[in-house]
CSV table of C-alpha atoms in Angstrom, one decimal:
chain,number,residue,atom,x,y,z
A,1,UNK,CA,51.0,-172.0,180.7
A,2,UNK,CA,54.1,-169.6,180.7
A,3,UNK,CA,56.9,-168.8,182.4
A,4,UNK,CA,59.2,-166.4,182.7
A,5,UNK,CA,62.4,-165.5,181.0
A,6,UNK,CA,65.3,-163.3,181.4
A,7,UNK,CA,67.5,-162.4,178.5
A,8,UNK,CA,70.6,-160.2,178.9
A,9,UNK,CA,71.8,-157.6,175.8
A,10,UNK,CA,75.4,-157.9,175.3
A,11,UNK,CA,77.2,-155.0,174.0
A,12,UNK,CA,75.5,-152.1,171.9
A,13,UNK,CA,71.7,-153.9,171.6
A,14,UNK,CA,71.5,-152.4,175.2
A,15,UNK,CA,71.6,-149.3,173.7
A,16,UNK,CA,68.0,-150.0,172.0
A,17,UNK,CA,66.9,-151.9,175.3
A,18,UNK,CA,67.2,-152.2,179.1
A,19,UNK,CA,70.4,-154.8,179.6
A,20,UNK,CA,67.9,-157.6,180.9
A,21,UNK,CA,64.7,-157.6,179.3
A,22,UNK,CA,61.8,-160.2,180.8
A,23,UNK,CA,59.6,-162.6,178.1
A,24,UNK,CA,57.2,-165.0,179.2
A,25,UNK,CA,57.6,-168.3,177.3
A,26,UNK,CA,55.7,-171.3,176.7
A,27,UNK,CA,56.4,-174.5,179.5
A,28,UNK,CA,58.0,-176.2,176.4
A,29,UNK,CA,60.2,-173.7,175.5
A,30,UNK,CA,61.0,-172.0,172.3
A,31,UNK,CA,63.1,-171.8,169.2
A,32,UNK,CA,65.9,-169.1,169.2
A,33,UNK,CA,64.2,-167.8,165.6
A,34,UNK,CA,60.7,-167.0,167.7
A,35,UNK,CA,62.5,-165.7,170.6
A,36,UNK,CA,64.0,-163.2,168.4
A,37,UNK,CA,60.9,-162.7,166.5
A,38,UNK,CA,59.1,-162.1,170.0
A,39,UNK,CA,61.8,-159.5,171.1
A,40,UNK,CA,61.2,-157.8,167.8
A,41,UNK,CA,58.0,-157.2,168.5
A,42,UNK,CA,58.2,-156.6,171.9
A,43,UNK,CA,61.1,-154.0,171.2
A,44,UNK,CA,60.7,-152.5,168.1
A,45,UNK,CA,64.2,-150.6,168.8
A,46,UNK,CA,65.9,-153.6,168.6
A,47,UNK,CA,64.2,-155.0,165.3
A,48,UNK,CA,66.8,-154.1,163.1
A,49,UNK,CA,69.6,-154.2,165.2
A,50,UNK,CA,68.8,-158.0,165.8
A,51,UNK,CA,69.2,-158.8,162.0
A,52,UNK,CA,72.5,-157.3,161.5
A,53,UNK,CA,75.2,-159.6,160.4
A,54,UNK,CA,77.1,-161.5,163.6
A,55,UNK,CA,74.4,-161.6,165.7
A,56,UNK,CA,74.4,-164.4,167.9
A,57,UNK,CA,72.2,-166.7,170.9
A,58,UNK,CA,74.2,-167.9,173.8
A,59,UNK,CA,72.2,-170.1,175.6
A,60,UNK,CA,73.8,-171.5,179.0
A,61,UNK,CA,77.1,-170.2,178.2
A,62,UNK,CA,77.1,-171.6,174.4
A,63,UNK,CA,76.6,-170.3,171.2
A,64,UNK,CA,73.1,-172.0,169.5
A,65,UNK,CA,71.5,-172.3,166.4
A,66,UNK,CA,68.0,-170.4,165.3
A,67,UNK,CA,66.7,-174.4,165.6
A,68,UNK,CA,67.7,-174.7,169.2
A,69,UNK,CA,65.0,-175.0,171.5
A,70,UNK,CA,65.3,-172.5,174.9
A,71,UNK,CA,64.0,-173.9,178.0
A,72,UNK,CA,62.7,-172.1,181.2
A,73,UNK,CA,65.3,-171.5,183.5
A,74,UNK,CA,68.3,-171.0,180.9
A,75,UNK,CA,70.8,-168.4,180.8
A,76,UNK,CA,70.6,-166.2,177.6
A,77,UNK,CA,72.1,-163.9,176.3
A,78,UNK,CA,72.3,-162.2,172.6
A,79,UNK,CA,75.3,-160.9,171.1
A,80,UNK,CA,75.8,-158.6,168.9
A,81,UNK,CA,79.1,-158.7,166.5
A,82,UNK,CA,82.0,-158.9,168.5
A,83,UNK,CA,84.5,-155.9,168.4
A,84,UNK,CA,86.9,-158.5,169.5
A,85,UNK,CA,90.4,-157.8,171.6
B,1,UNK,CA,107.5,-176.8,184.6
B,2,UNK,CA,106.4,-174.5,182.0
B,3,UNK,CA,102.7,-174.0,181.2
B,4,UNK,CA,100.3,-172.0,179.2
B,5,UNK,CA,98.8,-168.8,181.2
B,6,UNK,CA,95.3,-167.6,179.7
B,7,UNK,CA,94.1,-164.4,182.2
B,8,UNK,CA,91.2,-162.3,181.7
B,9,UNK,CA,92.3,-159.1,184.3
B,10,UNK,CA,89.9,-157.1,185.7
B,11,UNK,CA,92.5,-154.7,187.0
B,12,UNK,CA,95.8,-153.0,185.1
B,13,UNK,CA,98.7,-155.4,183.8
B,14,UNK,CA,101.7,-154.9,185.2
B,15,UNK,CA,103.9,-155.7,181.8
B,16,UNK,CA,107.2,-156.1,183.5
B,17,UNK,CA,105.9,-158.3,186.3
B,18,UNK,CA,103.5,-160.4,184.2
B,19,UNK,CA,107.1,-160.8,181.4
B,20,UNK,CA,109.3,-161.8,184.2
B,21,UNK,CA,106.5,-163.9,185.5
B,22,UNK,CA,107.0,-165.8,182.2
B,23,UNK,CA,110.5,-165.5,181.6
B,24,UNK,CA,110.9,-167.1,184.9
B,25,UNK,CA,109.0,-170.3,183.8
B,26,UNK,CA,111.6,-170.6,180.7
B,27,UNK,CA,113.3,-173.9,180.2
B,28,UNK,CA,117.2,-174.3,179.4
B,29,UNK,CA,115.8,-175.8,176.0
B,30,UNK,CA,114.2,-172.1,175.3
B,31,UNK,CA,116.2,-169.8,172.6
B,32,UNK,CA,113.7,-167.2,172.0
B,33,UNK,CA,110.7,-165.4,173.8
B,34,UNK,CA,108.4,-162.8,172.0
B,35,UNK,CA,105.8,-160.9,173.5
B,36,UNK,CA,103.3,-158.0,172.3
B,37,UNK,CA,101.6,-154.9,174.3
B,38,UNK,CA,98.7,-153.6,173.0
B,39,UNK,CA,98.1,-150.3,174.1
B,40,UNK,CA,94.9,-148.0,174.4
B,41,UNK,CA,95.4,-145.0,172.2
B,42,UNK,CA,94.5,-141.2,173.4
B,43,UNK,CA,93.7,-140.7,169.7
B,44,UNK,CA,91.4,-142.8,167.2
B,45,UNK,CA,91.7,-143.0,163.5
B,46,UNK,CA,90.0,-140.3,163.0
B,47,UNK,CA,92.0,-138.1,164.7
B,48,UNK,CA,89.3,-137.7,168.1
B,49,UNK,CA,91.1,-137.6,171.4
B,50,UNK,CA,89.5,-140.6,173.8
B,51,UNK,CA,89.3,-140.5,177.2
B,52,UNK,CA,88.8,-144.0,177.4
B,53,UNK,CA,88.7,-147.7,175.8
B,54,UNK,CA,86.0,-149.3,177.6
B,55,UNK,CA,85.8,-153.6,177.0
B,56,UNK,CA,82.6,-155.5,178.2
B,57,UNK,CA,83.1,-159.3,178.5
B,58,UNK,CA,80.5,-162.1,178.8
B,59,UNK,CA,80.3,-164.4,181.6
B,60,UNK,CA,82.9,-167.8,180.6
B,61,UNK,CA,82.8,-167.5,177.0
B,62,UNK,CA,85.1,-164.5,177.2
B,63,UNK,CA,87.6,-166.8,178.7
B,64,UNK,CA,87.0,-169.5,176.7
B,65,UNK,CA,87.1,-167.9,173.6
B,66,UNK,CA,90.3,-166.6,174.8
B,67,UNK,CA,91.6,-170.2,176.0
B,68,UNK,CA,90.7,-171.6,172.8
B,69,UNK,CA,92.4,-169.4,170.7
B,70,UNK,CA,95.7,-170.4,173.1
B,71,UNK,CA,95.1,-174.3,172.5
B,72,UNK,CA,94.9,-173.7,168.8
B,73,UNK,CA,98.1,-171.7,169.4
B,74,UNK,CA,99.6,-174.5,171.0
B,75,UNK,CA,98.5,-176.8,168.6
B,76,UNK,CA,100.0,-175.0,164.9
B,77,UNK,CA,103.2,-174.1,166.8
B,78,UNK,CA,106.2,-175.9,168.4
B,79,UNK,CA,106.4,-173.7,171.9
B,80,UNK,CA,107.1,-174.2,175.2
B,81,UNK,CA,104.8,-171.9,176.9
B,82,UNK,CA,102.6,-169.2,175.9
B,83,UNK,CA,100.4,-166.4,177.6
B,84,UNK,CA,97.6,-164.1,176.9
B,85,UNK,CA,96.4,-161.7,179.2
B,86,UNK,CA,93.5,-159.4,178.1
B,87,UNK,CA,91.9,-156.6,180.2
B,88,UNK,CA,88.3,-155.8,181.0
B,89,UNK,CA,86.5,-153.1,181.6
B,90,UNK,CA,87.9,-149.6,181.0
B,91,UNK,CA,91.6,-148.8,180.0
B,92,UNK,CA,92.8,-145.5,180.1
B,93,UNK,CA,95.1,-144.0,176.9
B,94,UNK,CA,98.5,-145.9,177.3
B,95,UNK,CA,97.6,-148.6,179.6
B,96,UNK,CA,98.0,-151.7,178.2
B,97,UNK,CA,95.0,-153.8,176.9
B,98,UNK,CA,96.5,-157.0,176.0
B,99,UNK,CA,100.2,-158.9,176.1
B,100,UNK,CA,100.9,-162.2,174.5
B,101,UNK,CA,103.6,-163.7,175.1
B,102,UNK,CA,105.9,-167.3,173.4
B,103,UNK,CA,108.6,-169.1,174.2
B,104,UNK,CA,109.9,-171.5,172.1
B,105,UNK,CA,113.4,-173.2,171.0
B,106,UNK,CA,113.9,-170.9,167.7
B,107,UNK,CA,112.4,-167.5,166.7
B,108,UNK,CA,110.5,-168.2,163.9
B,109,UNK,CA,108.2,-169.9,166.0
B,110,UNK,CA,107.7,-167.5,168.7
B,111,UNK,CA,107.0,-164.7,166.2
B,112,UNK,CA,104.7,-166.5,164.6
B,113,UNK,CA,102.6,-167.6,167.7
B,114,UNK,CA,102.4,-164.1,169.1
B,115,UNK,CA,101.6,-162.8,165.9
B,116,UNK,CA,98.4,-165.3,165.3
B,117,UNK,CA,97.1,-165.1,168.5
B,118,UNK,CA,97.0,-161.2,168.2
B,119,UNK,CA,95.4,-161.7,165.0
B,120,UNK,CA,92.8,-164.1,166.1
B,121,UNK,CA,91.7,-162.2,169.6
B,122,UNK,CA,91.5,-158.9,167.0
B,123,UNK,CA,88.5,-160.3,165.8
B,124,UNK,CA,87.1,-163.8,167.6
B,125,UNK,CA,87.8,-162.6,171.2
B,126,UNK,CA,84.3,-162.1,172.5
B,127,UNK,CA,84.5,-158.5,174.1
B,128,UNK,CA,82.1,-155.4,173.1
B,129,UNK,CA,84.6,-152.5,173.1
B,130,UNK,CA,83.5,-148.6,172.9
B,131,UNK,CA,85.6,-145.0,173.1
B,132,UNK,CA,84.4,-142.6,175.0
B,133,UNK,CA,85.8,-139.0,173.9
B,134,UNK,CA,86.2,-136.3,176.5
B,135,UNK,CA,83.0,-134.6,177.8
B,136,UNK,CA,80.7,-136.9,176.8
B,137,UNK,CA,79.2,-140.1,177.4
B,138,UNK,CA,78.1,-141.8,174.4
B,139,UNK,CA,79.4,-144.9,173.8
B,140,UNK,CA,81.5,-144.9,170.2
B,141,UNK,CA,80.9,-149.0,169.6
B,142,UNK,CA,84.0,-150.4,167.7
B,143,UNK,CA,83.7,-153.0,165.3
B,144,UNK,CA,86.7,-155.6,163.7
B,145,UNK,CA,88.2,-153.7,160.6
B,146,UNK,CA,88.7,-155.4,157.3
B,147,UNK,CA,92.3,-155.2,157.9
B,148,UNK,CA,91.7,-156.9,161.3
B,149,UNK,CA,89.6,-160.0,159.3
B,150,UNK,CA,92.3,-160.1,156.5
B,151,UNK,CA,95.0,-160.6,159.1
B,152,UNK,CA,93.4,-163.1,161.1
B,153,UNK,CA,92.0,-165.3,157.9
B,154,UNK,CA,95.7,-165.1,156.2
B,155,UNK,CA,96.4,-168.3,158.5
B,156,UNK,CA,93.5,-170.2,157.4
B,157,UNK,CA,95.5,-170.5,153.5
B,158,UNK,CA,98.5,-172.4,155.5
């Protein structure tokens, strides 16, 4: 069974994508290195934008690792590199 | 009773207002303040005219990142208060972007705080900044420099 996710596109990866782009998951969740895998696929535009270095999950506010599991219902986001102040 | 102001603004700073603001919170036991404007330029490095500076911010981790930056701040230097005030969203050429601001009982300190925390919200500061030049609307996506990371890792050899 899945459900449904919602993942917003900080900064210029929503140039490649709509700003909130809509995954169905697995009830369990998933690991941040096959949700980005997924929105690879899903959005080829974003493919190699997603591997650049400094790009980051947040997940509920707080930055995760590629091992950290999302869960139906969280808040996500992906960064790219900050431009910073 | 002085303490630490950490402000992300949605609208224009006021740089005399938001100084006196602080200056007013001084204690007797103060001997220096030191404060930094950043300003939006009309004119990139390149020489292009912009129209606009345009910063995009992420829920509470733009704050945070900003408050944290402040605690560290407050941590590696002896001060009696401190400020950082960051703008959102777009900034026209000359308005200001960002002030810092420290107090402390000698100089050395004060110049040292304000200079650090520029450094560090120059490149940790979670914003997404872009130029937009005149008569257009693409986004020109701005990225720290290597001067920007060489400033801000020159405190991490102290």
């Amino acid at each position: 069974m899945t459900r449904h996710l919602v993942i917003e596109l900080c900064g210029r990866l929503a140039d490649y994508a709509p700003q909130q782009i809509n995954l169905d998951i697995p009830q369990a969740g998933i690991s941040v290195a096959h949700l980005k895998a997924r929105i690879a696929h899903d959005y080829p535009a974003l493919a190699t934008e997603l591997q650049r270095p400094g790009v980051r999950l947040c997940v509920d506010e707080t930055i995760v690792t590629d091992a950290h599991i999302v869960k139906v219902g969280a808040t996500v986001a992906i960064f790219p590199i900050v431009s910073g102040g | 009773m002085s303490q630490d102001v950490v402000i992300l603004a949605q609208d224009a700073i006021d740089p005399a207002a938001t100084l006196n603001d602080f200056i007013a919170h001084c204690t007797d036991s103060d001997g220096a303040i030191v404060h930094f404007i950043g300003l939006a330029r009309g004119t990139n490095h390149q020489g292009h005219p912009v129209s606009a500076l345009v910063l995009e911010h992420y829920r509470g981790v733009t704050l945070a990142s900003m408050q944290n930056i402040a605690a560290a701040a407050r941590e590696r230097f002896t001060l009696s208060q401190l400020m950082i005030v960051h703008r959102t969203g777009a900034i026209m050429p000359q308005e200001p972007i960002v002030l810092v601001a420290a107090a402390s009982a000698h100089r050395r300190a004060a110049f040292e705080a304000a200079d650090y925390m520029m450094d560090r919200l120059k490149t940790e500061a979670v914003f997404w900044k872009y130029e937009l030049h005149p008569g257009s609307t693409i986004k020109h996506w701005i990225e720290p420099t290597s001067r920007d990371t060489d400033d801000s890792q020159r405190w991490q050899k102290d």
